[in-house]
Amino acid sequence: MKPKRPRKPARSKRPASKRPPRPPRDPLLGRMAGADHREVGGVSIDTTRVANGRVKRVCYPPGFRWSTHMKSLVNTPLCMHAHVGFLARGRVRGTYADGCAFDLAAPRAVVIEPGHDAWVVGKDTAVLIEFDTENSTAARFGLPDSHRHA
């Protein structure tokens, strides 16, 4: 009795030209080469050091809200980080402690002062390309240490 040959994997009978194309990988959502990657409260953050600051690519998933997903991790009533950068995708709304509100839709440059709650609107991931200097971002960019009216 002859030994059986191993079976070859089944191939599609459609020629390659008739197969549906694979969706391209989205470079905006892929990890940044050489960056530190972490996930906090459902948010994906890639950070790389440049000059005397950092560039971060922050992906906020649909349904994300700072007061729901981050407040208990950070132990502050509001987000006290200043955000300066470019909203490349998605929509973000938020409020400050005094009731002032913001509504940001990509593509646009953004400045969000410390002392805010914010959430993603809609079904798209909000992608923020952020420039910061860690704990001194607000001061370095000339922002107040919390939201206030001019």
Short mmCIF file of C-alpha atoms in Angstrom, two decimals:
data_model
loop_
_atom_site.label_atom_id
_atom_site.label_comp_id
_atom_site.label_asym_id
_atom_site.label_seq_id
_atom_site.Cartn_x
_atom_site.Cartn_y
_atom_site.Cartn_z
CA MET A 1 0.00 0.00 0.00
CA LYS A 2 1.32 3.40 -0.99
CA PRO A 3 1.67 6.07 1.68
CA LYS A 4 -0.92 8.86 1.30
CA ARG A 5 0.25 12.20 0.12
CA PRO A 6 -0.55 15.16 2.33
CA ARG A 7 -3.48 17.16 1.01
CA LYS A 8 -2.85 20.54 -0.48
CA PRO A 9 -4.90 23.37 0.95
CA ALA A 10 -8.02 24.12 -1.04
CA ARG A 11 -7.61 26.99 -3.42
CA SER A 12 -10.19 29.39 -4.61
CA LYS A 13 -11.49 28.44 -8.04
CA ARG A 14 -11.78 32.10 -8.90
CA PRO A 15 -8.80 33.62 -10.66
CA ALA A 16 -6.92 36.23 -8.63
CA SER A 17 -8.36 39.01 -10.78
CA LYS A 18 -11.90 38.02 -9.71
CA ARG A 19 -11.25 37.79 -5.95
CA PRO A 20 -12.44 40.72 -3.86
CA PRO A 21 -9.52 43.00 -2.98
CA ARG A 22 -8.21 42.93 0.57
CA PRO A 23 -8.93 46.17 2.37
CA PRO A 24 -5.75 48.23 2.71
CA ARG A 25 -4.29 48.57 6.19
CA ASP A 26 -5.06 51.98 7.61
CA PRO A 27 -1.75 53.65 8.51
CA LEU A 28 -3.59 56.14 10.70
CA LEU A 29 -4.65 53.30 13.01
CA GLY A 30 -1.50 51.16 12.82
CA ARG A 31 1.14 51.33 15.52
CA MET A 32 3.78 54.02 15.05
CA ALA A 33 7.20 52.57 14.28
CA GLY A 34 9.63 53.14 17.14
CA ALA A 35 6.96 54.51 19.48
CA ASP A 36 6.06 53.36 22.98
CA HIS A 37 2.60 51.79 22.82
CA ARG A 38 0.10 51.47 25.63
CA GLU A 39 -3.63 51.14 26.14
CA VAL A 40 -5.39 52.96 28.96
CA GLY A 41 -9.13 52.93 29.55
CA GLY A 42 -9.71 51.59 26.04
CA VAL A 43 -7.61 54.33 24.45
CA SER A 44 -4.65 53.34 22.26
CA ILE A 45 -1.65 55.66 22.69
CA ASP A 46 1.60 55.65 20.71
CA THR A 47 4.21 58.10 22.00
CA THR A 48 7.57 59.06 20.57
CA ARG A 49 10.06 61.63 21.85
CA VAL A 50 11.02 64.44 19.49
CA ALA A 51 13.29 67.37 20.35
CA ASN A 52 12.25 68.44 23.88
CA GLY A 53 8.69 67.14 23.60
CA ARG A 54 6.58 64.25 22.41
CA VAL A 55 4.32 63.40 19.51
CA LYS A 56 1.44 61.12 20.39
CA ARG A 57 -1.09 59.35 18.22
CA VAL A 58 -4.15 58.81 20.40
CA CYS A 59 -7.06 56.64 19.19
CA TYR A 60 -10.29 57.11 21.13
CA PRO A 61 -12.79 54.34 20.26
CA PRO A 62 -16.48 54.96 19.51
CA GLY A 63 -18.41 55.27 22.78
CA PHE A 64 -15.38 56.55 24.72
CA ARG A 65 -16.06 59.18 27.37
CA TRP A 66 -13.35 60.51 29.69
CA SER A 67 -15.58 60.62 32.80
CA THR A 68 -16.71 57.02 32.22
CA HIS A 69 -13.47 55.35 31.12
CA MET A 70 -10.61 57.41 32.61
CA LYS A 71 -11.84 59.30 35.68
CA SER A 72 -11.45 56.34 38.04
CA LEU A 73 -7.97 55.59 36.66
CA VAL A 74 -6.70 59.17 36.96
CA ASN A 75 -8.51 60.13 40.19
CA THR A 76 -9.38 63.68 39.13
CA PRO A 77 -12.91 64.96 38.49
CA LEU A 78 -11.94 66.22 34.99
CA CYS A 79 -9.12 65.67 32.51
CA MET A 80 -6.37 68.05 33.62
CA HIS A 81 -4.15 67.52 30.57
CA ALA A 82 -3.91 70.15 27.84
CA HIS A 83 -4.37 68.76 24.34
CA VAL A 84 -2.71 70.55 21.41
CA GLY A 85 -2.67 68.91 18.03
CA PHE A 86 -4.51 67.77 14.94
CA LEU A 87 -7.77 65.82 14.98
CA ALA A 88 -7.21 63.60 11.95
CA ARG A 89 -10.40 61.54 12.17
CA GLY A 90 -13.68 61.51 14.02
CA ARG A 91 -15.68 63.90 16.14
CA VAL A 92 -15.20 64.87 19.78
CA ARG A 93 -17.48 66.90 22.02
CA GLY A 94 -16.79 68.08 25.51
CA THR A 95 -17.53 70.46 28.34
CA TYR A 96 -15.54 72.41 30.88
CA ALA A 97 -16.46 72.77 34.55
CA ASP A 98 -18.08 76.18 33.92
CA GLY A 99 -20.44 74.71 31.31
CA CYS A 100 -18.60 75.93 28.20
CA ALA A 101 -18.76 73.31 25.48
CA PHE A 102 -16.73 72.38 22.43
CA ASP A 103 -17.56 70.31 19.36
CA LEU A 104 -14.61 69.31 17.16
CA ALA A 105 -14.83 67.46 13.84
CA ALA A 106 -11.88 66.24 11.78
CA PRO A 107 -9.88 67.47 10.06
CA ARG A 108 -8.84 70.40 12.21
CA ALA A 109 -6.22 71.76 14.57
CA VAL A 110 -7.33 71.57 18.21
CA VAL A 111 -6.55 73.13 21.56
CA ILE A 112 -8.37 71.75 24.58
CA GLU A 113 -7.53 73.39 27.89
CA PRO A 114 -7.16 71.41 31.12
CA GLY A 115 -10.31 70.84 33.17
CA HIS A 116 -12.61 69.13 30.67
CA ASP A 117 -14.71 66.05 30.06
CA ALA A 118 -14.88 64.83 26.45
CA TRP A 119 -16.44 62.02 24.45
CA VAL A 120 -16.38 60.52 20.97
CA VAL A 121 -19.44 61.19 18.83
CA GLY A 122 -20.54 58.71 16.17
CA LYS A 123 -19.23 55.36 14.99
CA ASP A 124 -15.71 56.40 13.96
CA THR A 125 -12.60 56.18 16.11
CA ALA A 126 -11.37 59.69 16.91
CA VAL A 127 -7.67 59.98 16.08
CA LEU A 128 -5.73 62.86 17.62
CA ILE A 129 -2.13 63.62 16.67
CA GLU A 130 -0.99 65.44 19.78
CA PHE A 131 2.07 67.52 20.63
CA ASP A 132 2.98 67.79 24.29
CA THR A 133 5.70 68.34 26.84
CA GLU A 134 4.26 66.00 29.46
CA ASN A 135 3.31 67.95 32.61
CA SER A 136 4.22 71.38 31.22
CA THR A 137 2.16 71.32 27.99
CA ALA A 138 -0.28 74.06 29.06
CA ALA A 139 2.50 76.40 30.18
CA ARG A 140 4.71 75.69 27.15
CA PHE A 141 1.84 76.48 24.76
CA GLY A 142 0.70 79.53 26.73
CA LEU A 143 -2.53 77.96 27.99
CA PRO A 144 -4.05 78.49 31.44
CA ASP A 145 -3.73 75.66 33.98
CA SER A 146 -7.52 75.21 33.66
CA HIS A 147 -10.24 76.58 31.37
CA ARG A 148 -11.20 80.18 31.94
CA HIS A 149 -12.71 82.98 29.93
CA ALA A 150 -10.48 85.74 28.56
#
